[in-house]
Amino acid sequence: MFPILEAEFLAPEIKRFVIEAPRVARKRRAGQFVIVRLHERGERIPLTIADGDADRGTITLIVQGVGKTTRLMNMLEAGDAVLDLVGPLGEPSDVRNYGTVVVIGGGVGTAIAWPTAKAMKAAGNRVVAIIGARTKELVLLEPELREIADELEIVTDDGSYGRKGVVIDPLCERIMRGNRIDLVLAIGPVRMMQAVAEMTRPSGIRTIVSLNSLMVDGTGMCGGCRVATKEGTRFACVDGPEFDAHIVDFDVLARRNRTYAANEAEALETFRANPNAALEFVRRSCRLDRCHAEGDLAEVSSS
Amino acid sequence: MSGNTLPPKERMKIPRQAMPEQEADLRRHTFTEVNQGLTVLGATTEALRCLECAKPVCMTGCPVGVKIRDFVELITAGDYLGAASKIREDNVLPAITGRVCPQETQCEGCCILGKKFEPLGVGYLERFVADYEREQGRIGLPEIAPPTGKRVAIIGSGPAGLSAAGDLVRWGHAVTVFEALHEIGGVLLYGIPEFRLPKEIVRHEVNALGQMGVEFQTNVVVGKTVTIDELMTEDGYDAVLVATGAGLPKFMDIPGEHLSGVYSANEFLTRVNLMHANDFPKYDEPVFDCRGQDIAVIGGGNTAMDAVRTAARLGARTSTLIYRRTEAEMPARVEEVRHAKQEGIDLLTLANPVAFLGDDEGRLTAVRCIRMELGAPDDSGRRSPVPIAGSEFELPVAMAVVALGTGANPLVQSSTPDMATNRKGYIAADPETLRTSKRGVFAAGDIVTGGATVILAMAAGRTAAASIRDYLDTGRWDGEPPSPA
């Protein structure tokens, strides 16, 4: 059982959790993720570690409510707990001094890019951050990025904040102008990452993406998260989640991610009919876990 | 000591008791266990058949050396709990091995009765006593030695790790088992389906180990959450056993493998067995909706058999097993193949997939196969399948499961550079002692041998446990290998 110490909404449907997980906090590095299971009938979902505090023994997760499990998680408050949390998983970001690094975050991808952007800055890079959101109130982590980025550009689809457009617009301009770019890190929706990859491909700018494939165990035992690349099949959970954008087949990724669309819609509909019943189940499940730990065991007959 | 007063000739006249089974047309639609277990009368009758050989050769066929004659005698004496604790001296998972061991090639294959009659139902009897104690809410535990003050970390809670834990804790060592998943049991939980091995039984056996003093920690991925070096230097473990299994799925590397609907057996079975996807949406994890669909499973081992029978239970219209050799070469247990056929599984033998075909949405629609014929025997003595040119055909399916075996997961090895591995990534361990190249670290089970059986992993766990005891007692690592206990 992993207690939630802090829980606050950063934007509608986007919540930040500080969770007690001392071992993960001690080990995690930028780019890694955890797998979380909320309750005893829950599914296992991957969530990137946005931040952490080894001394306090906590990690930070930023969760966007898109389906049943994430919406249910976003109903949890400080004082609640999640049943299972395992990590840190995946390979850490390859953090080095590249020169100028352009970090692009689309939507909640900004939260996933944030720890790597911070690590890139600490490694001596000049960091240009470009973050995008549908609208003003969904812009994430602006103060945090302002603190570390040498340049910060904010883009909204509707132009309600920053410039109007999509995150690849400012990247396109920089490439056209011939600005120095040694590495691009792009994290967000599949089609956004694909667009970035196509934009940097002609000039051969090294481009890294963090892939959000479906996962079950997160430790390499099932291959559900497999990614088609020019260099063969890779597992996002152990070989990634970060990959060279120029070798990834994004069409395959987008199609595989739709595998359970009907199931996901059904689960969300059932959940929406009675969200409080689901919340109660999480709370009961975590109490049960405490009982198990204290041991309610059968009679022993030793011979 | 024995309650059996029948003369040997009379014992041989008793027919082997049949395992009561759930009707095939009923069980095809449910995950409840196929084999129902012997009754008290059936078990007592079966036990009376034992000839109580002065030198019980059945024992030599058991990889962990269960004292078969002794526990069978306790059954004839009516002491079922005593029989259970007798088994637990050598085998901490009797309810499991009684169900999943290939007894026909092990204990029962050696039974003297089998030379002229049917062999003694050792597996049925082992299962009977373990089920009896569970139904009674009691556990026949062996004696535990006083604490030694030594601590052992076991990585992986599958059969190898659990059997080593049972021995080590009995000898008074403090044992902690680390598991990456959220539940204890390894392949017993995520791999073998409920209809062959109810999960309640795995939990019961794990509970018994807990009562013996084994500590379990879930959600710990050694190699990521913590390393072996940290376990030994910071957490103070005196020895470590790596029993992580061979869980890395093999794919076929043929076109179309990324289509939606193509699964590894590990993923398909994990979703159903560990995550209860068959009970979606009561449980949150989904799996391919097999209802009314045609599905195929590729392979001929027990995993393939488990996957194809699972798909049938998920409501598939047709379930086909594609195997490149003939039924005679199938590595799966005879009982599993028989059960599968009774449940309406189609066997498509001497065929091998060459491509998966899909629609515009990236969903699987068919498997393209080629016919095979058996050629000359290969290194292993089995006749190798050879493709017949021009014999390609398409089998329309909506889901395909690849069950062609597994390889070594590199997570632990890559974080422990001073522990040697072989060419295929398995851990190099001395075959006698199961010591690795790293002092204080042992390895056992599939991570050493590659994919094998539950009972062989348990046997390796026992061998490793004995070496660990020797190392903890003597502190010797270099020089002469320790003499067997």
mmCIF file of C-alpha atoms in Angstrom, chain A residues 2 23-24 26-27 32 37 39-44 68-69 83-92 214-217 219-224 226-228 233 235 238 252 255-256 258-260 263-264 266-267 270 297-303, chain B residues 81 85 137-143 178 180-182 190 207 211 217-221 224-227 230 234-235 247-249 251 257-264 266-267 270-271 275 280-288 360-362 409 411:
data_model
loop_
_atom_site.group_PDB
_atom_site.id
_atom_site.type_symbol
_atom_site.label_atom_id
_atom_site.label_comp_id
_atom_site.label_asym_id
_atom_site.label_seq_id
_atom_site.Cartn_x
_atom_site.Cartn_y
_atom_site.Cartn_z
ATOM 1 C CA PHE A 2 1.374 3.412 -1.004
ATOM 2 C CA ARG A 23 12.616 2.767 -2.623
ATOM 3 C CA VAL A 24 11.368 4.249 -5.884
ATOM 4 C CA ARG A 26 15.782 6.718 -3.947
ATOM 5 C CA LYS A 27 16.360 5.050 -7.309
ATOM 6 C CA GLN A 32 11.556 6.473 -15.789
ATOM 7 C CA ARG A 37 -2.734 -0.558 -9.531
ATOM 8 C CA HIS A 39 -7.342 -1.566 -5.996
ATOM 9 C CA GLU A 40 -7.659 -5.330 -5.978
ATOM 10 C CA ARG A 41 -9.752 -5.470 -9.153
ATOM 11 C CA GLY A 42 -7.746 -2.745 -10.821
ATOM 12 C CA GLU A 43 -5.686 -2.771 -13.989
ATOM 13 C CA ARG A 44 -1.987 -1.926 -14.041
ATOM 14 C CA LYS A 68 -11.764 4.835 -15.969
ATOM 15 C CA THR A 69 -8.573 4.252 -14.009
ATOM 16 C CA LEU A 83 -2.696 -0.573 -3.554
ATOM 17 C CA ASP A 84 0.341 -1.316 -5.736
ATOM 18 C CA LEU A 85 3.115 0.829 -7.143
ATOM 19 C CA VAL A 86 6.237 -0.616 -8.724
ATOM 20 C CA GLY A 87 9.326 0.984 -10.196
ATOM 21 C CA PRO A 88 11.319 2.831 -11.228
ATOM 22 C CA LEU A 89 10.861 1.111 -14.590
ATOM 23 C CA GLY A 90 12.300 1.670 -18.044
ATOM 24 C CA GLU A 91 15.651 3.099 -19.039
ATOM 25 C CA PRO A 92 16.477 6.574 -17.730
ATOM 26 C CA LEU A 214 -0.113 -0.133 -23.741
ATOM 27 C CA MET A 215 1.548 -1.991 -20.859
ATOM 28 C CA VAL A 216 0.639 -4.767 -18.450
ATOM 29 C CA ASP A 217 3.605 -5.837 -16.310
ATOM 30 C CA THR A 219 9.105 -5.509 -16.770
ATOM 31 C CA GLY A 220 9.536 -7.121 -20.205
ATOM 32 C CA MET A 221 7.633 -10.342 -19.659
ATOM 33 C CA CYS A 222 4.685 -9.897 -22.027
ATOM 34 C CA GLY A 223 5.583 -7.764 -25.032
ATOM 35 C CA GLY A 224 2.214 -5.995 -24.986
ATOM 36 C CA ARG A 226 6.090 -3.750 -28.316
ATOM 37 C CA VAL A 227 7.089 -1.064 -30.744
ATOM 38 C CA ALA A 228 7.925 -1.540 -34.419
ATOM 39 C CA THR A 233 10.820 -5.078 -32.415
ATOM 40 C CA PHE A 235 9.681 -3.378 -25.814
ATOM 41 C CA VAL A 238 12.491 -2.196 -20.870
ATOM 42 C CA VAL A 252 1.698 0.956 -35.767
ATOM 43 C CA ARG A 255 -3.159 1.510 -34.151
ATOM 44 C CA ARG A 256 -1.992 -0.736 -31.328
ATOM 45 C CA ARG A 258 -6.590 1.649 -30.111
ATOM 46 C CA THR A 259 -6.818 -2.123 -29.496
ATOM 47 C CA TYR A 260 -9.092 -1.839 -26.464
ATOM 48 C CA ASN A 263 -13.475 -1.970 -23.686
ATOM 49 C CA GLU A 264 -12.158 1.368 -22.472
ATOM 50 C CA GLU A 266 -17.444 0.419 -21.680
ATOM 51 C CA ALA A 267 -15.365 0.645 -18.490
ATOM 52 C CA THR A 270 -19.852 1.850 -16.069
ATOM 53 C CA LEU A 297 -4.055 -16.501 8.857
ATOM 54 C CA ALA A 298 -5.569 -19.927 9.220
ATOM 55 C CA GLU A 299 -5.045 -22.291 12.130
ATOM 56 C CA VAL A 300 -1.677 -24.020 12.204
ATOM 57 C CA SER A 301 -1.139 -27.655 13.020
ATOM 58 C CA SER A 302 2.529 -28.401 13.319
ATOM 59 C CA SER A 303 3.486 -32.015 13.559
ATOM 60 C CA LEU B 81 -2.505 -34.080 7.990
ATOM 61 C CA SER B 85 3.514 -32.591 6.707
ATOM 62 C CA GLY B 137 -8.599 -25.025 7.397
ATOM 63 C CA ARG B 138 -5.467 -26.584 8.840
ATOM 64 C CA ILE B 139 -1.944 -26.892 7.548
ATOM 65 C CA GLY B 140 0.416 -29.785 8.197
ATOM 66 C CA LEU B 141 3.650 -27.876 8.697
ATOM 67 C CA PRO B 142 7.058 -29.458 9.183
ATOM 68 C CA GLU B 143 9.234 -28.591 12.173
ATOM 69 C CA PHE B 178 11.059 -10.317 -3.478
ATOM 70 C CA ALA B 180 8.139 -7.832 -9.157
ATOM 71 C CA LEU B 181 4.404 -8.364 -9.675
ATOM 72 C CA HIS B 182 1.707 -7.497 -7.148
ATOM 73 C CA TYR B 190 0.076 -15.548 -14.194
ATOM 74 C CA ASN B 207 0.088 -18.676 3.162
ATOM 75 C CA GLN B 211 3.192 -19.339 8.557
ATOM 76 C CA GLN B 217 7.646 -8.340 -0.517
ATOM 77 C CA THR B 218 5.679 -7.622 -3.703
ATOM 78 C CA ASN B 219 6.217 -4.719 -6.142
ATOM 79 C CA VAL B 220 10.016 -4.983 -5.978
ATOM 80 C CA VAL B 221 11.856 -5.323 -9.292
ATOM 81 C CA LYS B 224 15.444 -1.560 -10.829
ATOM 82 C CA THR B 225 13.895 -0.962 -7.387
ATOM 83 C CA VAL B 226 16.960 -2.367 -5.630
ATOM 84 C CA THR B 227 20.100 -4.168 -6.813
ATOM 85 C CA GLU B 230 22.391 -3.164 -2.244
ATOM 86 C CA GLU B 234 23.042 -2.139 2.675
ATOM 87 C CA ASP B 235 20.215 -4.464 3.653
ATOM 88 C CA GLY B 247 9.794 -14.782 -18.697
ATOM 89 C CA LEU B 248 10.884 -12.992 -21.862
ATOM 90 C CA PRO B 249 8.441 -13.945 -24.627
ATOM 91 C CA PHE B 251 8.035 -13.811 -31.076
ATOM 92 C CA GLU B 257 3.356 -9.483 -35.703
ATOM 93 C CA HIS B 258 2.390 -5.949 -34.586
ATOM 94 C CA LEU B 259 -1.246 -6.265 -35.620
ATOM 95 C CA SER B 260 -3.846 -5.838 -32.874
ATOM 96 C CA GLY B 261 -5.003 -9.307 -31.878
ATOM 97 C CA VAL B 262 -1.542 -10.886 -31.940
ATOM 98 C CA TYR B 263 -0.444 -11.748 -28.420
ATOM 99 C CA SER B 264 2.438 -13.468 -26.716
ATOM 100 C CA ASN B 266 2.605 -14.473 -21.553
ATOM 101 C CA GLU B 267 0.512 -11.390 -22.231
ATOM 102 C CA THR B 270 -1.300 -12.732 -17.657
ATOM 103 C CA ARG B 271 -4.304 -10.629 -18.622
ATOM 104 C CA MET B 275 -5.591 -9.617 -13.999
ATOM 105 C CA PHE B 280 -14.111 -7.585 -17.395
ATOM 106 C CA PRO B 281 -15.625 -5.060 -16.590
ATOM 107 C CA LYS B 282 -15.918 -6.285 -12.970
ATOM 108 C CA TYR B 283 -12.124 -6.285 -13.161
ATOM 109 C CA ASP B 284 -10.545 -3.378 -15.042
ATOM 110 C CA GLU B 285 -8.020 -5.160 -17.297
ATOM 111 C CA PRO B 286 -9.416 -5.946 -20.768
ATOM 112 C CA VAL B 287 -8.409 -8.727 -23.153
ATOM 113 C CA PHE B 288 -9.315 -9.494 -26.759
ATOM 114 C CA ASP B 360 -6.739 -1.268 -42.753
ATOM 115 C CA GLU B 361 -7.267 -0.656 -39.051
ATOM 116 C CA GLY B 362 -4.312 -2.850 -38.153
ATOM 117 C CA ASN B 409 14.818 -11.538 -18.832
ATOM 118 C CA LEU B 411 16.928 -7.050 -15.718
#
